[in-house]
Coordinates of C-alpha atoms in Angstrom, one line a residue:
M1138 CA 0.0 0.0 0.0
I1139 CA 2.8 2.4 0.9
V1140 CA 4.5 1.7 -2.5
S1141 CA 1.3 2.2 -4.4
W1142 CA 0.6 5.5 -2.6
A1143 CA 4.2 6.6 -3.4
F1144 CA 3.7 5.6 -7.0
A1145 CA 0.4 7.5 -7.2
A1146 CA 2.0 10.6 -5.7
S1147 CA 4.8 10.4 -8.2
L1148 CA 2.4 10.2 -11.1
L1149 CA 0.4 13.2 -9.8
C1150 CA 3.7 15.1 -9.6
V1151 CA 4.5 14.2 -13.2
F1152 CA 1.1 15.2 -14.4
A1153 CA 1.3 18.5 -12.5
V1154 CA 4.6 19.6 -14.0
I1155 CA 3.5 18.5 -17.5
A1156 CA 0.2 20.4 -17.1
Y1157 CA 2.3 23.5 -16.0
A1158 CA 4.5 23.2 -19.0
V1159 CA 1.6 22.8 -21.4
R1160 CA -0.3 25.7 -19.9
N1161 CA 2.6 28.0 -20.2
I1162 CA 3.6 26.8 -23.6
K1163 CA 0.2 27.8 -24.9
R1164 CA 0.6 31.2 -23.2
A1165 CA 4.1 31.6 -24.7
N1166 CA 2.8 30.6 -28.1
R1167 CA 0.1 33.3 -28.1
V1168 CA 2.8 35.9 -27.3
A1169 CA 5.3 34.6 -29.8
D1170 CA 2.8 34.4 -32.6
H1171 CA 2.0 38.1 -32.3
K1172 CA 3.4 39.7 -35.4
E1173 CA 4.8 42.6 -33.5
T1174 CA 6.7 40.6 -30.9
A1175 CA 8.0 37.4 -32.7
C1176 CA 11.4 37.3 -34.2
S1177 CA 12.7 35.0 -37.0
S1178 CA 15.7 33.4 -35.2
P1179 CA 15.3 29.6 -35.1
T1180 CA 17.1 29.3 -31.8
C1181 CA 15.2 32.1 -29.9
V1182 CA 13.9 30.8 -26.6
R1183 CA 11.2 33.5 -26.4
C1184 CA 9.8 33.0 -29.9
R1185 CA 10.7 29.4 -31.0
N1186 CA 12.1 27.1 -28.3
Y1187 CA 10.0 28.0 -25.2
D1188 CA 8.2 24.6 -25.4
R1189 CA 11.4 22.7 -24.9
V1190 CA 12.7 25.0 -22.2
L1191 CA 9.5 24.9 -20.2
L1192 CA 9.1 21.1 -20.4
A1193 CA 12.8 20.6 -19.5
A1194 CA 12.4 22.9 -16.5
A1195 CA 9.2 21.2 -15.3
L1196 CA 10.9 17.7 -15.5
K1197 CA 14.0 19.0 -13.6
L1198 CA 11.7 20.5 -10.9
K1199 CA 10.1 17.1 -10.4
N1200 CA 13.5 15.6 -9.5
M1201 CA 14.6 18.4 -7.1
D1202 CA 14.4 17.6 -3.4
S1203 CA 14.8 21.2 -2.1
V1204 CA 13.2 24.1 -4.0
S1205 CA 12.3 27.5 -2.5
T1206 CA 8.6 28.1 -2.0
R1207 CA 8.7 31.2 -4.3
V1208 CA 10.4 29.3 -7.2
R1209 CA 8.0 26.3 -6.9
M1210 CA 5.0 28.6 -6.7
S1211 CA 6.2 30.5 -9.8
M1212 CA 6.6 27.2 -11.7
E1213 CA 3.1 26.2 -10.8
K1214 CA 1.3 29.5 -11.6
S1215 CA 0.7 30.9 -15.1
Q1216 CA 0.1 34.4 -13.7
P1217 CA 2.3 34.8 -10.5
L1218 CA 1.4 37.1 -7.7
G1219 CA 3.0 40.5 -8.1
C1220 CA 3.4 40.6 -11.9
D1221 CA 2.6 44.1 -13.1
P1222 CA -0.2 44.4 -15.8
G1223 CA 2.3 46.0 -18.1
Q1224 CA 4.6 43.0 -18.0
R1225 CA 4.3 39.9 -20.3
P1226 CA 7.1 37.5 -19.6
N1227 CA 6.0 34.7 -21.8
V1228 CA 8.4 31.9 -20.8
F1229 CA 8.9 32.2 -17.0
A1230 CA 7.5 34.8 -14.5
M1231 CA 8.9 34.9 -10.9
A1232 CA 6.3 35.6 -8.2
S1233 CA 6.4 38.5 -5.8
I1234 CA 9.4 40.5 -7.0
R1235 CA 9.3 44.2 -7.7
A1236 CA 8.2 45.3 -11.1
K1237 CA 9.1 48.7 -12.7
P1238 CA 10.1 49.5 -16.2
W1239 CA 13.2 51.6 -15.4
W1240 CA 15.7 51.0 -12.5
P1241 CA 18.1 53.5 -10.9
R1242 CA 21.9 53.3 -11.3
D1243 CA 22.5 52.4 -7.6
T1244 CA 20.8 49.0 -8.2
F1245 CA 24.1 47.7 -9.4
Q1246 CA 26.5 50.5 -8.7
T1247 CA 29.6 48.4 -8.4
D1248 CA 28.9 46.6 -11.7
F1249 CA 28.1 50.0 -13.4
D1250 CA 31.4 51.3 -12.2
V1251 CA 33.1 48.3 -13.8
L1252 CA 31.3 48.8 -17.1
E1253 CA 31.6 52.5 -17.4
S1254 CA 35.4 52.4 -16.6
A1255 CA 35.7 49.9 -19.5
V1256 CA 33.9 52.1 -22.1
N1257 CA 37.1 52.9 -24.1
S1258 CA 38.2 49.2 -24.3
L1259 CA 34.6 48.2 -25.2
R1260 CA 34.6 50.8 -28.0
D1261 CA 38.0 49.7 -29.3
E1262 CA 37.0 46.0 -29.4
F1263 CA 33.7 46.8 -31.0
E1264 CA 35.5 48.5 -33.8
I1265 CA 37.7 45.4 -34.2
A1266 CA 34.7 43.1 -34.2
Y1267 CA 32.7 45.3 -36.6
S1268 CA 35.5 45.4 -39.2
D1269 CA 36.3 41.6 -39.0
K1270 CA 34.3 39.8 -41.6
S1271 CA 34.9 36.4 -39.9
A1272 CA 33.3 37.6 -36.7
L1273 CA 30.0 35.9 -35.8
W1274 CA 27.6 38.7 -36.3
Q1275 CA 23.9 37.9 -36.4
R1276 CA 21.2 39.9 -38.2
N1277 CA 18.0 40.4 -36.2
H1278 CA 14.6 40.9 -37.8
T1279 CA 13.2 44.4 -38.1
P1280 CA 10.5 45.8 -40.4
S1281 CA 12.7 48.7 -41.3
G1282 CA 16.4 49.4 -41.1
Q1283 CA 19.1 47.0 -39.8
W1284 CA 19.8 45.5 -36.4
D1285 CA 23.0 43.4 -35.8
I1286 CA 24.1 41.5 -32.8
F1287 CA 27.6 40.3 -31.8
H1288 CA 27.2 37.8 -28.9
F1289 CA 29.7 36.9 -26.2
V1290 CA 27.0 35.0 -24.4
N1291 CA 23.9 33.9 -26.3
Q1292 CA 21.1 32.5 -24.2
G1293 CA 23.5 31.2 -21.6
K1294 CA 26.1 29.8 -24.0
L1295 CA 29.6 31.2 -24.4
I1296 CA 30.5 32.2 -28.0
E1297 CA 34.2 31.3 -27.7
Q1298 CA 35.3 32.8 -31.1
N1299 CA 33.9 36.2 -30.3
C1300 CA 35.3 36.2 -26.7
K1301 CA 38.8 35.4 -28.1
L1302 CA 38.4 38.3 -30.6
C1303 CA 37.5 40.7 -27.8
P1304 CA 39.4 39.5 -24.7
K1305 CA 39.1 42.8 -22.8
T1306 CA 35.3 42.8 -23.2
F1307 CA 35.2 39.2 -22.1
A1308 CA 37.3 40.0 -19.0
T1309 CA 34.9 42.9 -18.2
I1310 CA 31.9 40.5 -18.3
D1311 CA 33.8 38.1 -16.0
R1312 CA 34.1 40.9 -13.4
L1313 CA 30.4 41.5 -13.1
A1314 CA 28.9 40.2 -9.8
H1315 CA 25.3 40.2 -11.1
F1316 CA 25.6 38.9 -14.6
L1317 CA 23.0 36.3 -15.4
R1318 CA 25.5 33.4 -16.0
S1319 CA 24.8 29.9 -17.1
N1320 CA 21.2 30.5 -17.7
V1321 CA 19.1 30.5 -20.9
F1322 CA 17.8 34.0 -20.1
G1323 CA 21.4 35.5 -19.9
N1324 CA 23.0 37.4 -22.8
A1325 CA 25.9 39.7 -23.4
S1326 CA 26.5 41.3 -26.7
F1327 CA 27.2 44.4 -28.9
S1328 CA 23.9 45.6 -30.3
V1329 CA 24.0 47.9 -33.4
I1330 CA 21.1 49.6 -35.1
E1331 CA 21.6 51.6 -38.3
P1332 CA 19.8 54.9 -39.1
K1333 CA 16.1 54.6 -40.1
S1334 CA 15.7 51.4 -38.0
H1335 CA 12.7 50.5 -35.8
I1336 CA 12.8 47.6 -33.3
T1337 CA 9.1 47.1 -32.9
P1338 CA 7.3 46.7 -29.5
H1339 CA 8.0 43.4 -27.8
F1340 CA 8.4 41.7 -24.4
G1341 CA 11.3 39.8 -22.9
P1342 CA 10.8 36.2 -21.9
T1343 CA 11.2 36.5 -18.2
N1344 CA 11.2 39.0 -15.2
I1345 CA 14.1 37.4 -13.4
R1346 CA 16.5 39.6 -15.3
L1347 CA 17.1 43.3 -15.7
R1348 CA 18.8 44.4 -18.9
C1349 CA 21.7 46.9 -19.0
H1350 CA 22.8 49.0 -22.0
V1351 CA 26.2 50.6 -21.9
A1352 CA 26.1 53.4 -24.5
L1353 CA 29.1 53.3 -26.8
F1354 CA 28.1 55.4 -29.8
V1355 CA 24.8 57.4 -29.8
P1356 CA 24.1 59.7 -32.7
P1357 CA 21.1 62.1 -32.7
G1358 CA 17.6 60.7 -33.2
C1359 CA 17.9 57.6 -31.0
H1360 CA 15.6 56.7 -28.2
M1361 CA 14.1 53.7 -26.4
R1362 CA 10.6 53.4 -24.9
V1363 CA 10.0 51.0 -22.0
H1364 CA 6.3 50.8 -21.0
A1365 CA 5.1 54.4 -21.0
Q1366 CA 8.4 56.2 -20.7
S1367 CA 11.0 57.0 -23.3
R1368 CA 14.7 57.7 -22.6
Q1369 CA 17.8 58.5 -24.5
W1370 CA 21.2 56.9 -24.1
V1371 CA 24.2 59.0 -23.0
E1372 CA 27.5 57.9 -24.3
G1373 CA 29.7 56.3 -21.7
E1374 CA 26.8 55.7 -19.3
C1375 CA 24.6 52.7 -18.4
L1376 CA 20.8 52.4 -18.6
L1377 CA 18.9 49.7 -16.7
F1378 CA 15.4 48.4 -17.5
D1379 CA 13.1 45.5 -17.1
D1380 CA 12.6 44.1 -20.6
S1381 CA 9.6 42.0 -19.6
F1382 CA 7.7 45.3 -20.0
E1383 CA 6.9 46.2 -23.6
H1384 CA 9.8 48.1 -25.1
E1385 CA 10.9 49.4 -28.5
V1386 CA 13.8 51.3 -30.1
R1387 CA 14.0 53.9 -32.8
H1388 CA 16.9 55.4 -34.7
V1389 CA 15.5 58.2 -36.8
G1390 CA 18.8 60.0 -37.4
K1391 CA 20.5 60.7 -40.7
R1392 CA 22.5 58.1 -42.6
E1393 CA 25.7 60.1 -42.2
D1394 CA 25.2 60.2 -38.4
G1395 CA 26.1 56.5 -38.2
A1396 CA 24.8 53.6 -36.0
R1397 CA 23.7 53.5 -32.4
V1398 CA 25.9 51.0 -30.6
V1399 CA 25.4 49.6 -27.1
F1400 CA 27.0 46.9 -25.0
M1401 CA 24.0 44.9 -23.8
I1402 CA 24.2 42.6 -20.7
D1403 CA 21.6 40.8 -18.6
M1404 CA 21.7 41.1 -14.8
W1405 CA 19.8 39.1 -12.1
H1406 CA 16.8 40.9 -10.7
P1407 CA 18.0 42.2 -7.3
D1408 CA 15.0 40.6 -5.4
I1409 CA 16.1 37.0 -6.3
T1410 CA 18.2 35.4 -3.6
T1411 CA 21.5 33.6 -4.1
E1412 CA 19.8 30.2 -3.4
E1413 CA 17.0 31.0 -5.9
R1414 CA 19.7 31.9 -8.5
R1415 CA 21.2 28.5 -8.0
I1416 CA 17.9 26.7 -8.5
L1417 CA 16.9 28.8 -11.5
N1418 CA 20.3 28.1 -13.1
E1419 CA 19.6 24.4 -12.7
L1420 CA 16.1 24.7 -14.1
F1421 CA 17.0 26.9 -17.0
K1422 CA 20.4 25.7 -18.1
N1423 CA 20.7 26.0 -21.9
D1424 CA 20.4 22.3 -23.1
I1425 CA 19.2 23.3 -26.5

């Protein structure tokens, strides 16, 4: 009888995690299929591979002996407590963490000091990467203009060729205390948009991260809107925002003004504890 009850409990657990995954896959699919938010990358977790990520996380959760209450509750709820109406993290939403579109500099002051002190080397290595035809640049979909990305970390995976080409940038990433390492939601890259480009409104896949932009080159006519507020980059300075809120970018400057270039890096949300980071890294390790 004890064995049969244990077996029944195990089956219920399996059904529960699969039901969670299916429910959230359907929700993610509705967001990803929206023509203004979906991208064309075949490897994108937010738009293409959310089903595999969610199912893998649900099955890993089943085999974990110790999981924080907040992480478990977040895995079991499709709309966690505390999620702002303006947010739409379609892959994973963490319960009961602060939600605001823009965050102040002192959130990660030490990391910001590291990044801003490295601006000159970031610019120099961007120029090297941008002029190297063998570098692994990726073209992102936009309805107008051109948006190119040079990844150092792409959805939790290190791009070794790019890191070797830009060793000082890679060393800067390694010094950051709050970088979202070893996690499918973590990225670090140069992001370039040419004049007359529009990155249309979209939402990030999760609220466990905050996204930082280090402005390297900012010509006139560039701005970013997050939720209801627009801001402009200032060269040499960091901006921090929650990309699970709707956001978009425009470069309406002249062709001769050149591209807008930022170093983009994902940070852990400050309300997530060290232990929760460890668990989330296990659940959302990039196995794709």
